[in-house]
C-alpha cells in the first residue's frame, strides 16, 4: 500500500487540474538540527486563481500533508500577500500566476544519511465559470552536508520577502459595534506611518466582511476605520490579524489584536 | 414536447417574496415548477420541515458529497423522516454550470438523488432571496415556515471524499435539532463550495 504513493510522488513538477506544482529547496543538503528551507510552488493557468489562507467567500486554502523522516518537524506553510478578486458575486483573496509558499523543516540533532521528505498537496483553482481541484504528491531529497545552494534558492528568498511578518511597533485595537468593527492602528515608533501606504487584508476568517474596504482617517495618534462585520462572525470576538501589504517596495507586515 | 412547454414555465412561474432570509424569521416564500412539472410552493409545506440544497453537479465540492454518497444518504434519511428536500440549481442560462431544466431532473436522478423535488431557478430569484452563495449551500425551514439553518453541509471545506466521515455534521446536527423541536446550535455559518453561477 505504501508503494502507490511513493511511486507516484515526484521530484519534478506535477500538472493537475489547472495548475502545475513543484517543491523546491534552498539547499541540496541539510544540516542536522538546523532549518531546511523549502517552498511549494504553484503555477496557476492563465484565467484561473487559487486561494489564500483566508479564501474569502467560497474557494479553498491550499492544504498539505507531510510525510517526514523520523524526528523531522515541519514549520507553517507560509502564505505571501494575496490579491483581491471577485468570482461571480463572491469576494475572494488569493493568487494568480506563480505563487510560492515557503515552508521550513527541521531535522533532529544527530540525524544522518539521505533524507526523503514527501508532501501531499491539494489546492483549488476557480475562474468565473468553474472550480477545478488539483493535487500532487511531491518529494524532496537532501544529503547531509554544508549548505549547497540550488538554482531555486533565489526564488525562495524572494518568496520569503513577500510573506508578511509581525511588526511589533504597530498595534491594532478592535471595538465591536452592531454592524461594524472599529479598527484603530497605531505605530508607536514611526510618526510617518500611514495605512494608505498599505493594502489591507483580513487574515483571520469570518471577522471582517470579505468585501470591506479600509479607509483610514487619522485621529490623534491613531488611524481609524470602520469596516462591515462578516455576517458569519460568531461572538465572542477574540482576535483579528490583518495583513498590511506595503506598496512601493515596503515590506508586508501582520498586526494582531487579541481581546483582554 | 410536453416537457419543453412545462420547462419554459419553470422560470416564468417562479415567484418569490422580497424580504431576505434571516434565522428565526419567516423564510422567503416561493413557488416554482419542479423538473417533473409539478408546482412546489413553500406555503404549501407548512407543518413540514423543508430543506433547500443548492447544487451544481460540476462543482468539485458537490462532487465530493455526491461521489461519496453523502448527499443521497442525507436526502434519503431526512425525506424518510417527513422532510421535504428541494435541490435547486440557480445557474443562469449561458453559464457553464447551467443545465436545461428538462435535463436537470435526469442529471440529478443519474447521481442517485433522493430529493423530493429538483428545481431549476434559472433566473436566480429563489437563490437571491435566500442569498445562496455556493454549492453546496444548505438551508432548513422549520414546520412553522421560519428559517432555522443557513450554512455549510459540514465543517471540512475540502474537495476530498475522505474528509466527509471525519467532518462535524453541521447540517445534519441542525436538521436533527429542528426535527426534535430543539434550538439549532450554529444556525448560521459560512458555507463552502463553488460560487452559485447567477
Short mmCIF file of C-alpha atoms in Angstrom, two decimals:
data_model
loop_
_atom_site.label_atom_id
_atom_site.label_comp_id
_atom_site.label_asym_id
_atom_site.label_seq_id
_atom_site.Cartn_x
_atom_site.Cartn_y
_atom_site.Cartn_z
CA UNK A 1 0.00 0.00 0.00
CA UNK A 2 2.90 2.38 0.66
CA UNK A 3 4.25 1.87 -2.83
CA UNK A 4 1.37 3.51 -4.66
CA UNK A 5 2.01 6.90 -3.09
CA UNK A 6 5.77 6.53 -3.20
CA UNK A 7 5.81 5.59 -6.88
CA UNK A 8 3.59 8.48 -7.87
CA UNK A 9 5.47 11.03 -5.80
CA UNK A 10 7.59 13.29 -7.95
CA UNK A 11 10.71 15.41 -7.81
CA UNK A 12 9.56 17.09 -11.00
CA UNK A 13 6.66 19.50 -11.47
CA UNK A 14 3.27 17.81 -11.44
CA UNK A 15 0.42 19.07 -13.58
CA UNK A 16 -3.04 18.60 -12.08
CA UNK A 17 -6.29 20.46 -12.69
CA UNK A 18 -5.46 23.98 -13.74
CA UNK A 19 -2.00 24.34 -12.18
CA UNK A 20 1.43 22.85 -12.01
CA UNK A 21 3.02 22.14 -8.62
CA UNK A 22 6.59 21.55 -7.57
CA UNK A 23 8.55 21.54 -4.36
CA UNK A 24 11.87 23.34 -4.26
CA UNK A 25 14.60 23.76 -1.68
CA UNK A 26 17.25 26.37 -0.93
CA UNK A 27 19.96 23.79 -0.48
CA UNK A 28 20.63 20.33 -1.87
CA UNK A 29 21.90 19.42 1.58
CA UNK A 30 20.68 19.68 5.14
CA UNK A 31 22.43 20.16 8.46
CA UNK A 32 21.15 18.22 11.47
CA UNK A 33 19.32 20.45 13.96
CA UNK A 34 19.10 23.40 11.55
CA UNK A 35 16.11 24.57 9.50
CA UNK A 36 15.97 23.25 5.95
CA UNK A 37 14.19 25.86 3.83
CA UNK A 38 11.88 24.74 1.05
CA UNK A 39 8.86 26.11 -0.80
CA UNK A 40 5.84 24.72 -2.60
CA UNK A 41 5.39 26.46 -5.96
CA UNK A 42 2.11 26.57 -7.87
CA UNK A 43 1.93 27.90 -11.39
CA UNK A 44 -1.75 28.58 -11.99
CA UNK A 45 -3.07 28.63 -15.57
CA UNK A 46 -3.98 31.99 -17.04
CA UNK A 47 -7.54 32.99 -16.27
CA UNK A 48 -7.65 30.91 -13.07
CA UNK A 49 -6.87 31.73 -9.45
CA UNK A 50 -6.12 29.82 -6.27
CA UNK A 51 -6.72 30.87 -2.67
CA UNK A 52 -5.13 32.50 0.38
CA UNK A 53 -5.30 31.31 3.99
CA UNK A 54 -8.50 33.35 4.22
CA UNK A 55 -10.11 32.47 0.89
CA UNK A 56 -12.95 34.97 1.35
CA UNK A 57 -16.35 33.59 0.35
CA UNK A 58 -16.15 30.26 -1.46
CA UNK A 59 -12.82 28.83 -2.50
CA UNK A 60 -10.35 26.76 -0.51
CA UNK A 61 -6.96 27.25 1.10
CA UNK A 62 -4.14 25.02 -0.15
CA UNK A 63 -3.62 22.02 2.13
CA UNK A 64 -0.51 19.97 2.76
CA UNK A 65 0.20 16.68 4.44
CA UNK A 66 3.84 15.88 5.12
CA UNK A 67 5.46 12.51 5.48
CA UNK A 68 8.84 13.19 7.08
CA UNK A 69 11.83 11.18 8.22
CA UNK A 70 11.79 10.29 11.93
CA UNK A 71 12.20 13.32 14.18
CA UNK A 72 11.87 15.96 11.44
CA UNK A 73 9.37 18.72 12.15
CA UNK A 74 7.51 20.97 9.72
CA UNK A 75 7.01 24.71 10.11
CA UNK A 76 3.93 26.54 8.81
CA UNK A 77 3.24 26.73 5.13
CA UNK A 78 3.73 30.50 4.76
CA UNK A 79 1.43 32.49 2.52
CA UNK A 80 2.59 35.52 0.56
CA UNK A 81 0.44 38.64 0.33
CA UNK A 82 -2.70 37.80 -1.68
CA UNK A 83 -4.70 39.70 -4.27
CA UNK A 84 -8.38 40.55 -4.18
CA UNK A 85 -10.71 39.23 -6.83
CA UNK A 86 -14.36 38.55 -7.45
CA UNK A 87 -15.58 35.14 -8.55
CA UNK A 88 -19.04 35.96 -9.81
CA UNK A 89 -20.64 37.70 -6.81
CA UNK A 90 -18.20 36.34 -4.26
CA UNK A 91 -15.25 38.36 -2.99
CA UNK A 92 -12.10 36.31 -2.57
CA UNK A 93 -8.41 36.50 -1.71
CA UNK A 94 -5.73 34.52 -3.47
CA UNK A 95 -3.24 34.26 -6.23
CA UNK A 96 -2.93 34.28 -9.99
CA UNK A 97 0.06 33.07 -11.98
CA UNK A 98 3.00 31.81 -9.95
CA UNK A 99 2.71 31.63 -6.18
CA UNK A 100 5.45 30.35 -3.87
CA UNK A 101 4.60 29.14 -0.35
CA UNK A 102 7.78 28.87 1.81
CA UNK A 103 7.94 26.10 4.41
CA UNK A 104 10.91 25.15 6.58
CA UNK A 105 11.62 21.74 8.10
CA UNK A 106 13.95 20.97 10.96
CA UNK A 107 15.85 17.70 11.21
CA UNK A 108 16.65 16.48 14.70
CA UNK A 109 20.14 16.92 16.08
CA UNK A 110 22.22 13.92 15.13
CA UNK A 111 20.16 13.00 12.08
CA UNK A 112 22.38 11.38 9.43
CA UNK A 113 22.05 9.94 5.96
CA UNK A 114 19.97 10.86 2.96
CA UNK A 115 16.62 12.41 3.94
CA UNK A 116 13.50 11.95 1.81
CA UNK A 117 10.57 14.28 2.54
CA UNK A 118 7.18 13.65 1.00
CA UNK A 119 4.30 16.06 0.67
CA UNK A 120 0.73 15.59 -0.46
CA UNK A 121 -0.55 18.93 -1.73
CA UNK A 122 -4.19 19.76 -2.56
CA UNK A 123 -5.43 23.04 -3.96
CA UNK A 124 -8.41 24.55 -5.70
CA UNK A 125 -8.45 26.79 -8.74
CA UNK A 126 -11.52 28.67 -9.90
CA UNK A 127 -12.43 31.05 -12.69
CA UNK A 128 -15.73 32.80 -13.35
CA UNK A 129 -17.38 29.63 -14.58
CA UNK A 130 -15.84 26.67 -12.79
CA UNK A 131 -13.75 25.36 -9.94
CA UNK A 132 -11.23 22.60 -10.52
CA UNK A 133 -9.23 20.91 -7.76
CA UNK A 134 -5.65 19.77 -8.16
CA UNK A 135 -3.34 17.60 -6.15
CA UNK A 136 0.22 16.35 -6.28
CA UNK A 137 2.46 14.03 -4.36
CA UNK A 138 5.89 15.60 -4.26
CA UNK A 139 9.27 14.55 -2.94
CA UNK A 140 12.42 16.36 -1.85
CA UNK A 141 15.64 14.55 -1.12
CA UNK A 142 18.60 16.08 0.69
CA UNK A 143 22.05 14.81 1.63
CA UNK A 144 23.74 15.76 4.88
CA UNK A 145 26.39 18.38 4.40
CA UNK A 146 27.36 22.04 4.32
CA UNK A 147 24.82 24.32 2.55
CA UNK A 148 24.91 23.87 -1.19
CA UNK A 149 22.72 26.43 -2.91
CA UNK A 150 20.26 25.30 -5.56
CA UNK A 151 19.04 27.32 -8.57
CA UNK A 152 15.72 27.68 -6.68
CA UNK A 153 17.35 29.46 -3.71
CA UNK A 154 16.74 32.91 -5.22
CA UNK A 155 13.06 32.14 -5.87
CA UNK A 156 12.64 31.09 -2.24
CA UNK A 157 14.39 34.13 -0.80
CA UNK A 158 12.20 36.39 -2.94
CA UNK A 159 9.14 34.48 -1.77
CA UNK A 160 10.17 34.85 1.88
CA UNK A 161 10.28 38.63 1.40
CA UNK A 162 6.63 38.55 0.28
CA UNK A 163 5.48 36.79 3.44
CA UNK A 164 4.10 39.31 5.94
CA UNK A 165 5.89 39.39 9.31
CA UNK A 166 4.73 40.85 12.63
CA UNK A 167 5.76 44.46 13.20
CA UNK A 168 5.86 44.93 16.98
CA UNK A 169 5.73 48.75 16.87
CA UNK A 170 2.32 48.61 15.21
CA UNK A 171 -0.69 47.85 17.37
CA UNK A 172 -4.28 47.15 16.43
CA UNK A 173 -7.37 47.51 18.57
CA UNK A 174 -10.84 46.38 17.60
CA UNK A 175 -14.13 47.66 19.01
CA UNK A 176 -17.32 45.89 18.10
CA UNK A 177 -20.43 47.79 17.01
CA UNK A 178 -23.76 46.28 15.95
CA UNK A 179 -22.96 46.08 12.23
CA UNK A 180 -19.35 47.16 12.05
CA UNK A 181 -15.94 46.91 13.65
CA UNK A 182 -13.98 49.98 14.57
CA UNK A 183 -10.31 49.30 13.81
CA UNK A 184 -7.58 51.52 15.24
CA UNK A 185 -3.96 51.20 14.19
CA UNK A 186 -1.05 52.95 15.81
CA UNK A 187 2.66 52.87 15.12
CA UNK A 188 4.47 53.86 18.28
CA UNK A 189 7.85 54.29 16.57
CA UNK A 190 7.20 55.72 13.14
CA UNK A 191 5.29 59.02 13.03
CA UNK A 192 5.21 58.91 9.23
CA UNK A 193 3.30 55.60 9.29
CA UNK A 194 0.23 55.87 7.09
CA UNK A 195 -2.13 52.93 6.37
CA UNK A 196 -2.71 54.41 2.91
CA UNK A 197 0.72 53.04 2.02
CA UNK A 198 -0.59 49.52 2.52
CA UNK A 199 -3.23 47.25 1.04
CA UNK A 200 -5.08 45.66 3.93
CA UNK A 201 -6.33 42.08 4.06
CA UNK A 202 -8.13 40.25 6.88
CA UNK A 203 -6.12 37.10 7.57
CA UNK A 204 -8.49 35.82 10.26
CA UNK A 205 -11.55 34.36 8.62
CA UNK A 206 -15.13 35.34 9.25
CA UNK A 207 -14.46 38.51 11.22
CA UNK A 208 -14.44 41.30 8.64
CA UNK A 209 -16.71 41.16 5.58
CA UNK A 210 -14.53 39.95 2.72
CA UNK A 211 -15.77 42.80 0.51
CA UNK A 212 -14.99 45.52 3.08
CA UNK A 213 -12.72 48.38 2.07
CA UNK A 214 -10.39 50.08 4.52
CA UNK A 215 -10.27 53.87 4.51
CA UNK A 216 -8.27 55.02 7.50
CA UNK A 217 -8.58 58.50 8.94
CA UNK A 218 -6.07 59.91 11.43
CA UNK A 219 -7.41 60.79 14.86
CA UNK A 220 -4.70 61.93 17.25
CA UNK A 221 -2.00 59.25 17.33
CA UNK A 222 -4.26 56.63 15.78
CA UNK A 223 -5.55 55.74 12.37
CA UNK A 224 -9.17 54.60 12.44
CA UNK A 225 -11.60 52.97 10.08
CA UNK A 226 -14.96 51.30 10.40
CA UNK A 227 -15.50 48.12 8.42
CA UNK A 228 -18.51 45.91 7.89
CA UNK A 229 -18.58 42.78 10.03
CA UNK A 230 -18.64 39.37 8.43
CA UNK A 231 -22.17 38.02 8.52
CA UNK A 232 -20.60 34.81 9.88
CA UNK A 233 -18.92 36.43 12.88
CA UNK A 234 -19.81 34.28 15.86
CA UNK A 235 -19.39 36.02 19.21
CA UNK A 236 -17.27 36.45 21.18
CA UNK A 237 -14.80 38.32 19.04
CA UNK A 238 -11.40 37.28 20.38
CA UNK A 239 -8.75 38.09 17.81
CA UNK A 240 -8.07 39.59 14.41
CA UNK A 241 -4.94 39.54 12.30
CA UNK A 242 -4.63 41.98 9.43
CA UNK A 243 -2.02 41.85 6.72
CA UNK A 244 -0.58 45.23 5.78
CA UNK A 245 0.82 44.76 2.31
CA UNK A 246 3.31 47.53 1.66
CA UNK A 247 3.05 49.47 -1.57
CA UNK A 248 6.08 50.82 -3.42
CA UNK A 249 8.59 48.31 -2.14
CA UNK A 250 7.59 48.45 1.53
CA UNK A 251 7.72 45.09 3.30
CA UNK A 252 4.47 43.36 4.20
CA UNK A 253 3.51 43.09 7.86
CA UNK A 254 0.94 41.49 10.07
CA UNK A 255 -0.70 43.14 13.03
CA UNK A 256 -2.75 41.17 15.52
CA UNK A 257 -5.31 42.17 18.10
CA UNK A 258 -6.41 39.85 20.88
CA UNK A 259 -9.15 40.53 23.43
CA UNK A 260 -8.25 41.12 27.14
CA UNK B 1 -42.99 18.47 -26.47
CA UNK B 2 -44.95 18.48 -23.27
CA UNK B 3 -41.83 18.65 -21.13
CA UNK B 4 -40.48 21.55 -23.18
CA UNK B 5 -43.62 23.55 -22.57
CA UNK B 6 -43.53 22.76 -18.89
CA UNK B 7 -39.90 23.69 -18.53
CA UNK B 8 -40.49 27.01 -20.21
CA UNK B 9 -42.89 27.65 -17.39
CA UNK B 10 -40.29 26.88 -14.76
CA UNK B 11 -38.62 30.26 -14.80
CA UNK B 12 -41.75 32.11 -15.80
CA UNK B 13 -43.65 30.71 -12.85
CA UNK B 14 -41.03 31.18 -10.14
CA UNK B 15 -42.46 33.68 -7.72
CA UNK B 16 -40.62 34.92 -4.69
CA UNK B 17 -41.40 37.38 -1.93
CA UNK B 18 -38.97 40.21 -1.43
CA UNK B 19 -37.67 40.01 2.14
CA UNK B 20 -34.30 38.49 2.88
CA UNK B 21 -33.67 35.21 4.62
CA UNK B 22 -32.89 35.60 8.33
CA UNK B 23 -32.66 32.93 11.02
CA UNK B 24 -35.83 32.79 13.11
CA UNK B 25 -37.81 34.90 10.63
CA UNK B 26 -40.33 33.62 8.08
CA UNK B 27 -38.39 32.09 5.18
CA UNK B 28 -38.87 33.88 1.84
CA UNK B 29 -41.90 32.40 0.09
CA UNK B 30 -41.54 30.98 -3.38
CA UNK B 31 -43.49 29.00 -5.92
CA UNK B 32 -41.74 27.12 -8.70
CA UNK B 33 -42.19 24.19 -11.06
CA UNK B 34 -40.04 21.17 -10.36
CA UNK B 35 -38.25 19.12 -13.02
CA UNK B 36 -41.34 16.95 -13.47
CA UNK B 37 -43.61 19.93 -13.94
CA UNK B 38 -45.22 19.79 -10.51
CA UNK B 39 -45.81 23.07 -8.69
CA UNK B 40 -43.86 23.44 -5.48
CA UNK B 41 -44.89 26.22 -3.15
CA UNK B 42 -43.20 26.83 0.16
CA UNK B 43 -46.51 27.99 1.61
CA UNK B 44 -47.96 24.52 0.96
CA UNK B 45 -45.27 22.86 3.12
CA UNK B 46 -46.48 24.33 6.43
CA UNK B 47 -46.23 21.65 9.08
CA UNK B 48 -43.26 20.04 7.34
CA UNK B 49 -39.56 20.69 7.64
CA UNK B 50 -38.13 21.84 4.31
CA UNK B 51 -34.51 21.59 3.21
CA UNK B 52 -33.08 23.68 0.38
CA UNK B 53 -29.87 22.39 -1.18
CA UNK B 54 -28.08 24.44 -3.86
CA UNK B 55 -26.44 22.27 -6.47
CA UNK B 56 -24.04 22.40 -9.42
CA UNK B 57 -23.01 18.88 -10.36
CA UNK B 58 -19.80 20.16 -11.99
CA UNK B 59 -18.54 21.71 -8.76
CA UNK B 60 -15.81 19.65 -7.03
CA UNK B 61 -17.35 20.27 -3.59
CA UNK B 62 -20.69 18.94 -4.83
CA UNK B 63 -18.92 16.00 -6.47
CA UNK B 64 -17.34 15.24 -3.10
CA UNK B 65 -20.73 14.90 -1.42
CA UNK B 66 -22.46 13.05 -4.27
CA UNK B 67 -19.38 10.94 -5.10
CA UNK B 68 -19.22 9.74 -1.50
CA UNK B 69 -22.98 9.14 -1.40
CA UNK B 70 -23.26 11.58 1.49
CA UNK B 71 -25.89 13.86 -0.04
CA UNK B 72 -28.03 11.00 -1.34
CA UNK B 73 -27.92 9.44 2.14
CA UNK B 74 -28.91 12.70 3.81
CA UNK B 75 -31.75 13.08 1.31
CA UNK B 76 -32.96 9.51 1.90
CA UNK B 77 -32.64 9.72 5.70
CA UNK B 78 -34.44 13.04 6.07
CA UNK B 79 -37.17 12.51 3.48
CA UNK B 80 -37.89 9.25 5.35
CA UNK B 81 -38.47 11.44 8.41
CA UNK B 82 -41.01 13.55 6.53
CA UNK B 83 -38.66 16.30 5.40
CA UNK B 84 -39.35 17.91 2.01
CA UNK B 85 -35.98 18.14 0.27
CA UNK B 86 -35.64 20.63 -2.57
CA UNK B 87 -32.47 20.54 -4.67
CA UNK B 88 -32.12 23.82 -6.54
CA UNK B 89 -29.85 24.96 -9.35
CA UNK B 90 -29.66 28.74 -9.74
CA UNK B 91 -27.11 28.68 -12.57
CA UNK B 92 -28.16 31.14 -15.25
CA UNK B 93 -28.59 30.27 -18.90
CA UNK B 94 -25.31 30.86 -20.70
CA UNK B 95 -23.17 29.83 -17.73
CA UNK B 96 -21.14 26.60 -17.91
CA UNK B 97 -22.97 25.31 -14.85
CA UNK B 98 -26.36 25.84 -16.48
CA UNK B 99 -28.35 22.70 -17.20
CA UNK B 100 -31.57 22.91 -19.18
CA UNK B 101 -34.49 22.47 -16.80
CA UNK B 102 -35.67 19.46 -18.80
CA UNK B 103 -32.29 17.78 -18.23
CA UNK B 104 -31.72 18.78 -14.61
CA UNK B 105 -34.07 16.13 -13.22
CA UNK B 106 -32.42 13.38 -15.27
CA UNK B 107 -29.00 14.58 -14.22
CA UNK B 108 -29.98 14.50 -10.55
CA UNK B 109 -31.50 11.03 -10.98
CA UNK B 110 -28.33 9.80 -12.65
CA UNK B 111 -26.45 10.87 -9.50
CA UNK B 112 -28.86 8.85 -7.37
CA UNK B 113 -30.61 11.90 -5.93
CA UNK B 114 -33.28 11.12 -3.33
CA UNK B 115 -34.54 14.71 -3.19
CA UNK B 116 -38.29 15.34 -3.14
CA UNK B 117 -38.06 17.89 -5.96
CA UNK B 118 -35.40 19.20 -8.31
CA UNK B 119 -35.90 22.85 -9.17
CA UNK B 120 -34.32 24.92 -11.95
CA UNK B 121 -34.08 28.52 -10.73
CA UNK B 122 -32.54 29.90 -13.91
CA UNK B 123 -33.43 33.49 -13.15
CA UNK B 124 -31.87 33.11 -9.69
CA UNK B 125 -34.90 34.50 -7.86
CA UNK B 126 -35.03 31.83 -5.19
CA UNK B 127 -31.25 31.82 -4.84
CA UNK B 128 -31.10 35.60 -4.41
CA UNK B 129 -34.00 35.61 -1.94
CA UNK B 130 -32.07 33.20 0.27
CA UNK B 131 -28.67 34.65 -0.65
CA UNK B 132 -27.49 31.20 -1.66
CA UNK B 133 -23.79 31.76 -2.22
CA UNK B 134 -22.16 28.47 -3.05
CA UNK B 135 -22.78 24.87 -3.97
CA UNK B 136 -23.49 23.06 -1.78
CA UNK B 137 -25.30 25.61 0.44
CA UNK B 138 -27.95 24.23 2.80
CA UNK B 139 -30.98 25.88 4.37
CA UNK B 140 -33.55 24.40 6.74
CA UNK B 141 -37.03 25.82 7.18
CA UNK B 142 -38.92 24.64 10.24
CA UNK B 143 -42.51 23.42 10.46
CA UNK B 144 -43.73 26.97 11.06
CA UNK B 145 -42.05 28.25 7.91
CA UNK B 146 -39.22 30.00 9.74
CA UNK B 147 -35.63 29.81 8.61
CA UNK B 148 -33.76 27.56 11.04
CA UNK B 149 -30.41 26.95 9.34
CA UNK B 150 -28.25 28.71 6.75
CA UNK B 151 -24.81 27.24 6.22
CA UNK B 152 -22.40 24.52 5.29
CA UNK B 153 -23.07 20.85 4.82
CA UNK B 154 -20.20 20.05 7.19
CA UNK B 155 -17.11 21.54 8.75
CA UNK B 156 -14.37 20.50 6.32
CA UNK B 157 -14.01 22.89 3.41
CA UNK B 158 -12.15 20.50 1.15
CA UNK B 159 -12.81 18.52 -2.01
CA UNK B 160 -11.55 15.23 -0.51
CA UNK B 161 -14.10 12.44 -0.12
CA UNK B 162 -12.09 11.09 2.82
CA UNK B 163 -13.00 14.20 4.84
CA UNK B 164 -16.75 13.50 4.76
CA UNK B 165 -16.62 10.95 7.59
CA UNK B 166 -14.43 13.00 9.91
CA UNK B 167 -16.13 16.39 9.48
CA UNK B 168 -18.53 17.87 12.03
CA UNK B 169 -22.00 17.25 10.62
CA UNK B 170 -23.17 20.85 10.81
CA UNK B 171 -26.21 20.41 8.57
CA UNK B 172 -27.32 17.01 9.93
CA UNK B 173 -26.99 18.23 13.53
CA UNK B 174 -29.15 21.22 12.66
CA UNK B 175 -31.73 19.06 10.86
CA UNK B 176 -31.91 16.69 13.85
CA UNK B 177 -32.42 19.65 16.19
CA UNK B 178 -35.17 21.14 14.00
CA UNK B 179 -36.97 17.77 13.80
CA UNK B 180 -36.71 17.39 17.56
CA UNK B 181 -38.02 20.92 18.11
CA UNK B 182 -34.76 21.97 19.74
CA UNK B 183 -32.71 25.13 19.31
CA UNK B 184 -30.21 24.87 16.48
CA UNK B 185 -26.62 25.46 17.53
CA UNK B 186 -24.52 27.28 14.95
CA UNK B 187 -27.64 28.11 12.92
CA UNK B 188 -25.68 30.38 10.62
CA UNK B 189 -22.19 29.55 9.43
CA UNK B 190 -20.12 30.12 6.34
CA UNK B 191 -20.92 27.58 3.64
CA UNK B 192 -18.06 26.34 1.48
CA UNK B 193 -18.08 25.49 -2.19
CA UNK B 194 -18.14 26.99 -5.67
CA UNK B 195 -19.96 30.27 -6.17
CA UNK B 196 -23.53 29.98 -7.44
CA UNK B 197 -23.36 30.97 -11.12
CA UNK B 198 -26.15 33.58 -11.23
#
